[in-house]
Coordinates of C-alpha atoms in Angstrom, one line a residue:
Chain Z
M14 CA 61.2 37.4 174.4
Q15 CA 62.2 36.9 170.8
I16 CA 63.4 40.0 168.7
L17 CA 63.3 40.3 165.1
L18 CA 65.7 42.4 163.4
T19 CA 65.6 44.0 159.8
I20 CA 69.2 44.0 158.6
A21 CA 70.8 45.7 155.4
Y22 CA 74.2 45.1 154.2
D23 CA 76.7 45.5 151.4
G24 CA 77.8 41.9 150.9
T25 CA 81.0 42.9 149.0
N26 CA 83.4 42.0 151.8
Y27 CA 81.6 39.1 153.4
S28 CA 81.6 35.2 152.7
G29 CA 77.8 35.4 152.7
W30 CA 75.3 35.4 155.7
Q31 CA 75.9 32.1 157.4
K32 CA 78.5 31.7 160.0
Q33 CA 81.6 29.5 158.9
D34 CA 85.1 28.8 160.1
N35 CA 88.0 30.7 158.5
A36 CA 85.7 33.3 156.7
I37 CA 84.2 36.6 157.7
T38 CA 80.4 36.5 157.5
V39 CA 77.6 38.8 158.2
Q40 CA 76.0 36.4 160.8
E41 CA 79.0 36.5 162.8
K42 CA 79.3 40.5 162.7
V43 CA 75.7 40.7 163.8
E44 CA 76.3 38.1 166.6
D45 CA 79.4 39.9 167.9
A46 CA 77.4 43.2 168.1
L47 CA 74.6 41.6 170.0
S48 CA 77.1 39.6 172.3
Q49 CA 78.9 42.8 173.1
L50 CA 75.5 44.5 174.0
L51 CA 74.1 41.7 176.1
N52 CA 77.7 40.6 177.5
R53 CA 77.1 37.1 176.9
V54 CA 76.8 34.7 173.8
V55 CA 74.0 35.5 171.2
V56 CA 72.9 33.3 168.3
V57 CA 70.6 34.6 165.6
Q58 CA 68.4 32.8 163.3
A59 CA 68.1 34.4 159.7
S60 CA 65.4 34.1 157.3
S61 CA 67.8 33.6 154.3
R62 CA 71.2 32.4 153.7
T63 CA 72.6 34.9 151.2
D64 CA 75.6 33.9 149.4
A65 CA 79.1 35.4 149.2
G66 CA 78.9 39.0 147.8
V67 CA 75.1 39.2 147.8
H68 CA 73.6 42.2 149.4
A69 CA 70.6 42.8 151.4
L70 CA 68.1 45.6 152.5
G71 CA 65.7 43.5 154.2
Q72 CA 67.3 40.5 155.6
R73 CA 65.6 39.1 158.8
A74 CA 67.1 37.5 161.8
S75 CA 65.9 37.0 165.2
F76 CA 67.4 36.3 168.8
F77 CA 66.0 35.7 172.4
A78 CA 66.7 38.1 175.0
E79 CA 65.1 38.6 178.4
D80 CA 68.0 40.7 179.5
L81 CA 67.7 43.5 176.9
R82 CA 67.8 46.7 178.6
V83 CA 68.0 49.0 175.6
P84 CA 64.4 50.3 174.6
L85 CA 63.4 48.4 171.4
D86 CA 63.0 51.8 169.4
K87 CA 66.7 52.6 170.2
L88 CA 68.0 49.3 169.5
P89 CA 68.6 49.6 165.8
M90 CA 70.8 52.7 166.2
V91 CA 72.7 51.2 169.1
L92 CA 73.6 48.1 166.9
V93 CA 74.5 50.3 164.1
G94 CA 77.1 52.0 166.4
L95 CA 78.6 48.3 167.3
L96 CA 78.6 47.1 163.6
P97 CA 80.9 47.9 160.7
S98 CA 79.6 50.5 158.5
D99 CA 78.6 47.9 155.7
I100 CA 76.0 46.4 158.0
S101 CA 73.0 48.3 159.3
V102 CA 69.9 47.4 161.5
I103 CA 66.7 49.0 160.0
A104 CA 64.2 47.9 162.6
A105 CA 63.6 45.8 165.7
K106 CA 60.3 44.2 166.9
V107 CA 59.0 41.6 169.4
V108 CA 57.8 38.4 167.9
P109 CA 56.1 35.5 169.5
D110 CA 58.5 32.8 171.0
D111 CA 57.4 30.1 168.6
F112 CA 57.9 32.5 165.6
N113 CA 60.8 31.2 163.2
P114 CA 62.2 33.7 160.9
R115 CA 63.1 31.0 158.3
F116 CA 60.1 28.7 158.4
C117 CA 57.4 31.2 158.9
T118 CA 58.3 33.1 155.6
E119 CA 55.2 33.9 153.5
Y120 CA 57.3 35.6 150.8
K121 CA 60.7 36.8 149.7
T122 CA 61.5 39.5 147.0
Y123 CA 64.9 39.9 145.4
A124 CA 66.2 42.3 142.9
Y125 CA 68.8 41.7 140.4
N126 CA 70.6 44.7 138.7
I127 CA 72.1 44.8 135.5
Y128 CA 74.1 47.9 134.4
N129 CA 73.3 48.0 130.7
A130 CA 75.5 50.9 128.9
P131 CA 78.3 50.9 126.5
S132 CA 81.0 51.6 129.4
P133 CA 80.9 50.4 133.0
N134 CA 79.8 52.9 135.7
P135 CA 82.1 52.8 138.6
L136 CA 79.5 54.1 141.0
L137 CA 77.2 51.0 140.1
N138 CA 79.9 48.4 139.9
R139 CA 79.6 47.1 143.4
Y140 CA 75.7 46.5 143.1
S141 CA 75.3 45.4 139.6
A142 CA 76.4 43.1 136.7
F143 CA 77.7 44.9 133.6
I144 CA 76.3 44.0 130.1
P145 CA 77.5 46.4 127.3
Q146 CA 75.3 44.9 124.5
C147 CA 72.1 46.6 124.2
L148 CA 69.3 44.6 125.8
N149 CA 65.7 44.0 124.5
I150 CA 63.9 45.2 127.4
E151 CA 60.3 44.4 126.1
A152 CA 61.5 40.8 125.3
M153 CA 62.9 40.5 128.9
K154 CA 59.6 41.9 130.4
E155 CA 57.7 39.0 128.4
A156 CA 60.3 36.3 129.7
A157 CA 59.8 37.5 133.1
Q158 CA 56.0 37.0 133.1
A159 CA 56.5 33.2 132.1
F160 CA 58.2 32.6 135.5
V161 CA 55.1 33.4 137.4
G162 CA 53.1 30.4 138.7
Q163 CA 53.9 27.3 140.8
Y164 CA 56.5 24.9 138.9
D165 CA 59.3 22.4 139.3
F166 CA 62.3 24.8 139.1
A167 CA 65.0 22.2 138.9
A168 CA 66.2 23.9 135.7
F169 CA 66.8 27.1 137.8
C170 CA 68.8 25.5 140.6
A171 CA 72.4 25.1 141.1
T172 CA 73.8 21.7 142.6
G173 CA 74.7 22.0 146.2
G174 CA 71.3 23.0 147.5
S175 CA 69.7 21.0 150.4
A176 CA 65.9 21.6 149.4
K177 CA 63.7 18.5 149.7
T178 CA 61.6 19.7 146.7
T179 CA 62.4 21.8 143.7
V180 CA 58.7 23.0 143.3
R181 CA 58.4 26.7 144.3
K182 CA 55.7 29.4 143.6
I183 CA 56.6 32.6 141.8
F184 CA 54.1 35.5 142.7
S185 CA 55.5 38.1 140.3
C186 CA 58.5 38.8 138.2
T187 CA 59.1 42.1 136.6
V188 CA 61.7 43.9 134.5
E189 CA 62.3 47.7 134.8
K190 CA 64.7 50.0 132.9
Q191 CA 65.7 52.9 135.4
I192 CA 66.9 56.4 134.4
N193 CA 70.4 55.6 135.6
G194 CA 70.8 52.9 133.0
L195 CA 70.1 50.1 135.5
V196 CA 67.8 47.1 134.5
T197 CA 66.3 45.7 137.5
I198 CA 64.7 42.1 137.5
T199 CA 62.3 41.9 140.7
V200 CA 61.2 38.5 141.7
T201 CA 58.8 37.6 144.6
G202 CA 58.2 34.0 145.6
N203 CA 57.4 31.7 148.4
G204 CA 61.1 30.5 148.4
F205 CA 64.1 30.1 146.1
L206 CA 66.3 27.2 145.3
Y207 CA 70.1 27.6 145.5
N208 CA 71.2 30.4 143.1
M209 CA 67.6 30.4 141.5
V210 CA 67.3 34.1 141.2
R211 CA 70.7 34.4 139.7
I212 CA 69.9 31.8 137.0
I213 CA 66.5 33.4 136.4
A214 CA 68.2 36.8 135.9
G215 CA 70.9 35.0 133.6
T216 CA 68.1 33.6 131.5
I217 CA 66.3 36.8 131.2
A218 CA 69.4 38.5 130.3
Y219 CA 69.8 35.8 127.5
V220 CA 66.4 36.9 126.2
G221 CA 67.6 40.5 126.3
M222 CA 70.5 39.4 124.1
G223 CA 68.4 37.3 121.8
K224 CA 69.9 34.1 122.7
I225 CA 66.6 32.6 124.0
L226 CA 63.1 33.6 122.8
P227 CA 60.6 34.7 125.5
Q228 CA 58.3 31.9 124.5
D229 CA 60.9 29.4 125.1
I230 CA 60.9 30.1 129.0
K231 CA 57.9 27.8 129.7
S232 CA 59.7 24.8 127.9
I233 CA 62.8 25.5 129.6
I234 CA 61.1 25.4 132.9
M235 CA 59.3 22.1 132.0
S236 CA 62.7 20.6 130.8
V237 CA 63.7 20.5 134.5
D238 CA 67.3 20.6 132.9
R239 CA 69.8 23.0 134.4
T240 CA 71.7 23.2 131.0
Q241 CA 68.7 24.7 129.2
A242 CA 68.5 27.8 131.2
G243 CA 71.0 30.8 131.0
K244 CA 74.1 31.1 133.1
T245 CA 74.3 32.0 136.6
M246 CA 74.7 35.8 137.1
P247 CA 77.5 37.0 139.4
P248 CA 76.5 37.9 143.1
Q249 CA 77.0 41.4 143.4
G250 CA 73.9 42.4 141.2
L251 CA 71.7 40.6 143.8
V252 CA 69.8 42.1 146.7
L253 CA 67.4 40.5 149.3
I254 CA 64.8 43.3 149.2
E255 CA 62.1 42.0 151.6
V256 CA 60.9 39.0 153.5
G257 CA 57.4 38.8 154.3
Y258 CA 55.5 37.1 157.2
P259 CA 52.0 36.5 157.9
I260 CA 50.5 39.5 160.0
Y261 CA 49.5 37.2 162.6
W262 CA 53.3 36.6 163.4
T263 CA 54.6 40.1 163.2
N264 CA 51.6 42.1 164.8
H265 CA 52.4 40.6 168.2
P266 CA 51.2 42.9 171.0
Chain G
M276 CA 95.4 65.7 117.5
Q277 CA 93.6 66.4 120.8
I278 CA 91.2 63.7 122.3
L279 CA 88.7 64.4 125.0
L280 CA 87.8 61.7 127.2
T281 CA 84.7 61.6 129.5
I282 CA 85.7 59.8 132.7
A283 CA 83.7 58.1 135.7
Y284 CA 85.1 57.1 138.8
D285 CA 84.4 55.9 142.4
G286 CA 86.4 58.3 144.4
T287 CA 86.5 56.3 147.6
N288 CA 90.0 55.0 147.2
Y289 CA 91.8 58.0 145.7
S290 CA 93.4 61.0 147.2
G291 CA 91.4 63.1 144.5
W292 CA 92.0 63.7 140.6
Q293 CA 95.2 65.7 140.7
K294 CA 98.5 64.0 140.6
Q295 CA 100.6 64.1 143.8
D296 CA 103.5 62.6 145.3
N297 CA 103.0 59.7 147.9
A298 CA 99.2 59.4 147.2
I299 CA 97.2 57.5 144.6
T300 CA 95.1 59.7 142.2
V301 CA 92.7 59.2 139.5
Q302 CA 94.7 61.3 137.0
E303 CA 97.9 58.9 137.8
K304 CA 95.7 56.0 136.9
V305 CA 94.5 57.6 133.6
E306 CA 97.8 58.8 132.7
D307 CA 99.2 55.1 133.3
A308 CA 96.6 53.6 131.1
L309 CA 97.2 56.0 128.4
S310 CA 101.0 55.6 128.7
Q311 CA 100.8 51.8 128.6
L312 CA 98.4 52.1 125.4
L313 CA 100.8 54.6 123.7
N314 CA 104.1 53.3 124.9
R315 CA 105.3 56.7 126.0
V316 CA 104.6 59.3 128.7
V317 CA 101.2 60.9 128.4
V318 CA 99.9 63.8 130.4
V319 CA 96.2 64.6 130.8
Q320 CA 94.7 68.0 131.4
A321 CA 91.3 67.7 133.1
S322 CA 88.3 70.1 133.6
S323 CA 88.0 69.7 137.4
R324 CA 90.3 68.9 140.2
T325 CA 88.0 66.9 142.5
D326 CA 88.8 66.4 146.0
A327 CA 89.9 63.1 147.9
G328 CA 86.8 60.8 148.1
V329 CA 84.7 62.6 145.6
H330 CA 83.1 60.8 142.7
A331 CA 82.4 61.6 139.0
L332 CA 80.2 60.3 136.4
G333 CA 81.3 63.1 133.7
Q334 CA 84.9 64.3 134.6
R335 CA 86.6 65.5 131.3
A336 CA 90.4 65.1 130.5
S337 CA 92.2 65.5 127.2
F338 CA 95.6 64.6 125.9
F339 CA 97.4 65.0 122.6
A340 CA 98.1 61.9 120.4
E341 CA 99.1 61.9 116.8
D342 CA 100.3 58.3 117.4
L343 CA 96.9 56.8 118.5
R344 CA 96.2 53.4 116.6
V345 CA 93.0 52.4 118.3
P346 CA 90.0 53.5 116.5
L347 CA 88.4 56.3 118.5
D348 CA 84.9 54.3 119.0
K349 CA 86.8 51.4 120.6
L350 CA 89.2 53.8 122.7
P351 CA 86.9 53.9 125.8
M352 CA 86.6 50.1 126.2
V353 CA 90.3 49.6 125.4
L354 CA 91.0 52.0 128.3
V355 CA 88.5 50.5 130.7
G356 CA 90.6 47.1 130.1
L357 CA 93.7 48.9 131.3
L358 CA 92.0 50.8 134.2
P359 CA 91.2 49.6 137.6
S360 CA 87.4 48.7 138.0
D361 CA 86.6 52.0 140.0
I362 CA 87.6 54.2 136.9
S363 CA 85.7 53.9 133.6
V364 CA 86.0 55.9 130.4
I365 CA 82.5 56.7 129.0
A366 CA 83.4 58.5 125.9
A367 CA 86.4 59.8 123.6
K368 CA 86.2 62.5 121.0
V369 CA 88.5 64.6 118.9
V370 CA 88.6 68.4 119.9
P371 CA 90.5 71.3 118.2
D372 CA 94.1 71.7 119.4
D373 CA 93.4 75.0 121.0
F374 CA 90.6 73.8 123.2
N375 CA 91.4 73.6 126.8
P376 CA 89.2 71.3 129.1
R377 CA 89.6 73.5 132.1
F378 CA 89.4 77.1 130.6
C379 CA 86.7 76.4 127.8
T380 CA 84.0 75.2 130.5
E381 CA 80.6 76.7 130.0
Y382 CA 79.0 75.1 132.9
K383 CA 79.7 72.2 135.4
T384 CA 76.9 70.2 137.2
Y385 CA 77.4 68.6 140.6
A386 CA 75.1 66.4 142.6
Y387 CA 75.3 66.1 146.4
N388 CA 73.5 62.9 147.9
I389 CA 72.1 62.8 151.5
Y390 CA 70.6 59.6 152.7
N391 CA 67.8 60.7 155.0
A392 CA 66.3 57.8 157.0
P393 CA 66.3 56.4 160.6
S394 CA 69.1 54.0 159.9
P395 CA 72.1 54.2 157.4
N396 CA 71.8 52.1 154.1
P397 CA 75.0 50.2 153.5
L398 CA 74.4 50.2 149.8
L399 CA 74.3 54.1 149.8
N400 CA 77.1 54.8 152.5
R401 CA 79.9 55.1 149.9
Y402 CA 78.0 57.5 147.7
S403 CA 76.0 59.7 150.2
A404 CA 76.1 61.5 153.7
F405 CA 73.8 60.1 156.3
I406 CA 71.3 62.3 158.0
P407 CA 68.9 60.5 160.4
Q408 CA 66.9 63.6 161.3
C409 CA 64.0 64.0 159.2
L410 CA 64.6 66.7 156.8
N411 CA 62.1 69.6 155.7
I412 CA 62.3 69.0 151.8
E413 CA 60.1 71.9 150.9
A414 CA 62.2 74.4 153.0
M415 CA 65.5 72.9 151.5
K416 CA 63.8 73.5 147.9
E417 CA 63.1 77.0 148.7
A418 CA 66.9 77.6 150.1
A419 CA 68.2 76.0 146.9
Q420 CA 66.3 78.5 144.6
A421 CA 68.2 81.4 146.6
F422 CA 71.5 80.4 145.4
V423 CA 70.6 81.0 141.7
G424 CA 72.2 84.0 140.3
Q425 CA 75.5 85.9 140.1
Y426 CA 77.1 86.6 143.4
D427 CA 80.4 86.8 145.6
F428 CA 80.4 83.4 147.1
A429 CA 83.1 84.0 149.6
A430 CA 80.9 82.8 152.3
F431 CA 80.9 79.5 150.4
C432 CA 84.5 78.9 149.9
A433 CA 87.0 77.1 152.2
T434 CA 90.4 78.6 152.6
G435 CA 93.0 77.1 150.5
G436 CA 91.6 77.8 147.2
S437 CA 93.6 79.6 144.4
A438 CA 90.7 81.6 142.7
K439 CA 91.4 85.2 141.7
T440 CA 87.8 86.3 142.2
T441 CA 85.1 84.7 144.5
V442 CA 82.2 85.7 142.1
R443 CA 80.4 82.8 140.3
K444 CA 77.2 82.3 138.6
I445 CA 74.8 79.7 139.7
F446 CA 72.5 78.7 136.6
S447 CA 70.3 76.2 138.8
C448 CA 70.1 74.5 142.2
T449 CA 67.4 72.1 143.1
V450 CA 66.5 69.5 145.7
E451 CA 64.8 66.2 144.9
K452 CA 63.6 63.5 147.2
Q453 CA 64.1 60.2 145.5
I454 CA 62.1 57.0 146.2
N455 CA 65.2 55.2 147.8
G456 CA 65.4 57.8 150.5
L457 CA 68.2 59.8 148.9
V458 CA 67.8 63.6 148.8
T459 CA 69.8 65.1 145.9
I460 CA 71.0 68.6 145.8
T461 CA 72.0 69.3 142.0
V462 CA 73.8 72.5 141.3
T463 CA 74.8 73.8 137.9
G464 CA 77.1 76.9 137.6
N465 CA 79.8 78.6 135.4
G466 CA 82.3 77.4 137.9
F467 CA 82.9 76.5 141.7
L468 CA 85.1 77.7 144.5
Y469 CA 87.1 75.4 146.7
N470 CA 84.5 73.3 148.7
M471 CA 81.7 75.5 147.4
V472 CA 79.3 72.7 146.5
R473 CA 79.8 70.9 149.8
I474 CA 79.3 74.1 151.6
I475 CA 76.1 74.8 149.8
A476 CA 75.0 71.3 150.5
G477 CA 75.8 71.8 154.3
T478 CA 73.8 75.0 154.3
I479 CA 70.7 73.4 152.6
A480 CA 70.9 70.6 155.0
Y481 CA 71.0 73.1 157.9
V482 CA 67.7 74.5 156.3
G483 CA 66.2 71.0 156.2
M484 CA 67.1 70.7 160.0
G485 CA 65.6 74.1 160.9
K486 CA 68.8 75.6 162.0
I487 CA 68.6 78.2 159.2
L488 CA 65.7 79.6 157.5
P489 CA 65.4 79.7 153.7
Q490 CA 64.9 83.4 153.6
D491 CA 68.3 83.7 155.4
I492 CA 70.2 82.3 152.5
K493 CA 70.4 85.6 150.7
S494 CA 72.0 87.5 153.5
I495 CA 74.4 84.6 154.3
I496 CA 75.8 85.1 150.7
M497 CA 75.8 88.9 151.2
S498 CA 77.7 88.5 154.4
V499 CA 80.7 87.2 152.3
D500 CA 81.5 85.4 155.7
R501 CA 82.3 81.7 155.8
T502 CA 81.1 81.3 159.4
Q503 CA 77.5 82.3 158.3
A504 CA 77.1 79.5 156.2
G505 CA 76.5 75.7 157.2
K506 CA 79.2 73.2 157.7
T507 CA 81.2 71.5 154.8
M508 CA 79.5 68.1 153.9
P509 CA 81.7 65.2 153.6
P510 CA 83.2 64.2 150.3
Q511 CA 81.5 60.9 149.6
G512 CA 78.3 62.5 148.8
L513 CA 79.5 64.6 146.0
V514 CA 79.4 63.5 142.3
L515 CA 80.7 65.7 139.4
I516 CA 77.9 64.9 136.9
E517 CA 78.6 66.9 133.9
V518 CA 81.0 69.3 132.4
G519 CA 79.6 71.5 129.5
Y520 CA 81.4 73.2 126.7
P521 CA 80.2 75.5 124.0
I522 CA 79.1 73.5 121.1
Y523 CA 81.6 75.1 118.7
W524 CA 84.4 73.5 120.6
T525 CA 83.0 69.8 120.9
N526 CA 81.3 69.7 117.4
H527 CA 84.7 69.5 115.8
P528 CA 84.6 67.8 112.4

């Protein structure tokens, strides 16, 4: 029996999702909690390898367990009790054995938060990048639209990624100014390259500052040249919001 | 020349606002930054002594400085540079010498945030209390209304306060469910007793859980008996939002 968890975390104190030697990771904490519960080694497979300092509200990870004695609807709160307070389990459901949380992904949604005000806000510091310069939101909205479509996004990919192709499809990209001063860039796509959302956010931020024009986005994409795009924004503004799967995978009886 | 600062902070790592021996406080950090800037001892007077773990977006504190060489409009960002990242200065303005940030207060607004969902949200943990039980928001709104008016709020006062009278006037008290799952209780009054907002929030939360009826609030107030009210909610849900002064104090030429 394969169980798919929906996991939320504050990434501030972790070296990202993926388990590694000599660093504390979210995966390790989740596996520790499951191992404690099942009294054996448990390995989980996640949908996304979020970077150090990046947050999640809807990470997905699965594991196999014929030996689970906790009722499925109680599993999230039992795991919350075994996890540190900066990691939470939101939901648990059974999925088919041949489901793979990474490769079955239909879409992923990320949000990038910028706090745009004259002084920093200590209550938002942990979850946003601070830009004091007044941003042109309308120009940012226009720039965001230009990312929608299927393109070679090599200009928006940091070196060090392992992807076979740099072609990705962006389904939507929007910019919203919230009443608390946050400017939220929300991107949904079929997949993202290494640092892609943070480079898209940095490029849209440059448009907000007047350093790049909205109508230049298409030619930056076409250039396939990383140096044409904006800078990579810092990790604390990024949140993995949702990972979507085709309904035939997750509506398992 | 007296200068009034508007200060925001994440109170998680502080033993409250007020300076004390053997504990790290926000006041100490603000005075350290000002002392560093002016190269002499600076003492500030604040509007509110927020408790350990309580946050602020609009704390006010003033100091006297004939020797300030930084232009007033640059002062906030200069102080931000001298302060730790969990404290920020939002604004600075000149006020009359006989203005007192504590005693001239016309109103104060506090918000209390409850995260109401089946599982905790690690991105809101630091700034809210978690209640998994589904809350009756309409009943909470009705209960909040009952706090509006001038009453003896002794039932909503923890022991240890130093107030001469327990009569206070509440101008407004509202409950709003936000789209991110936060339930925000916002209270504005001419002043608050020790732990008063956290006890009001705990009482309104009890109404949400069905442990107290909205129509019982008035008799709980009239009882002047602390044991009749709900429990004191934890500090991390509380934010000092705003301190208001009569316009003749703060519109100083």
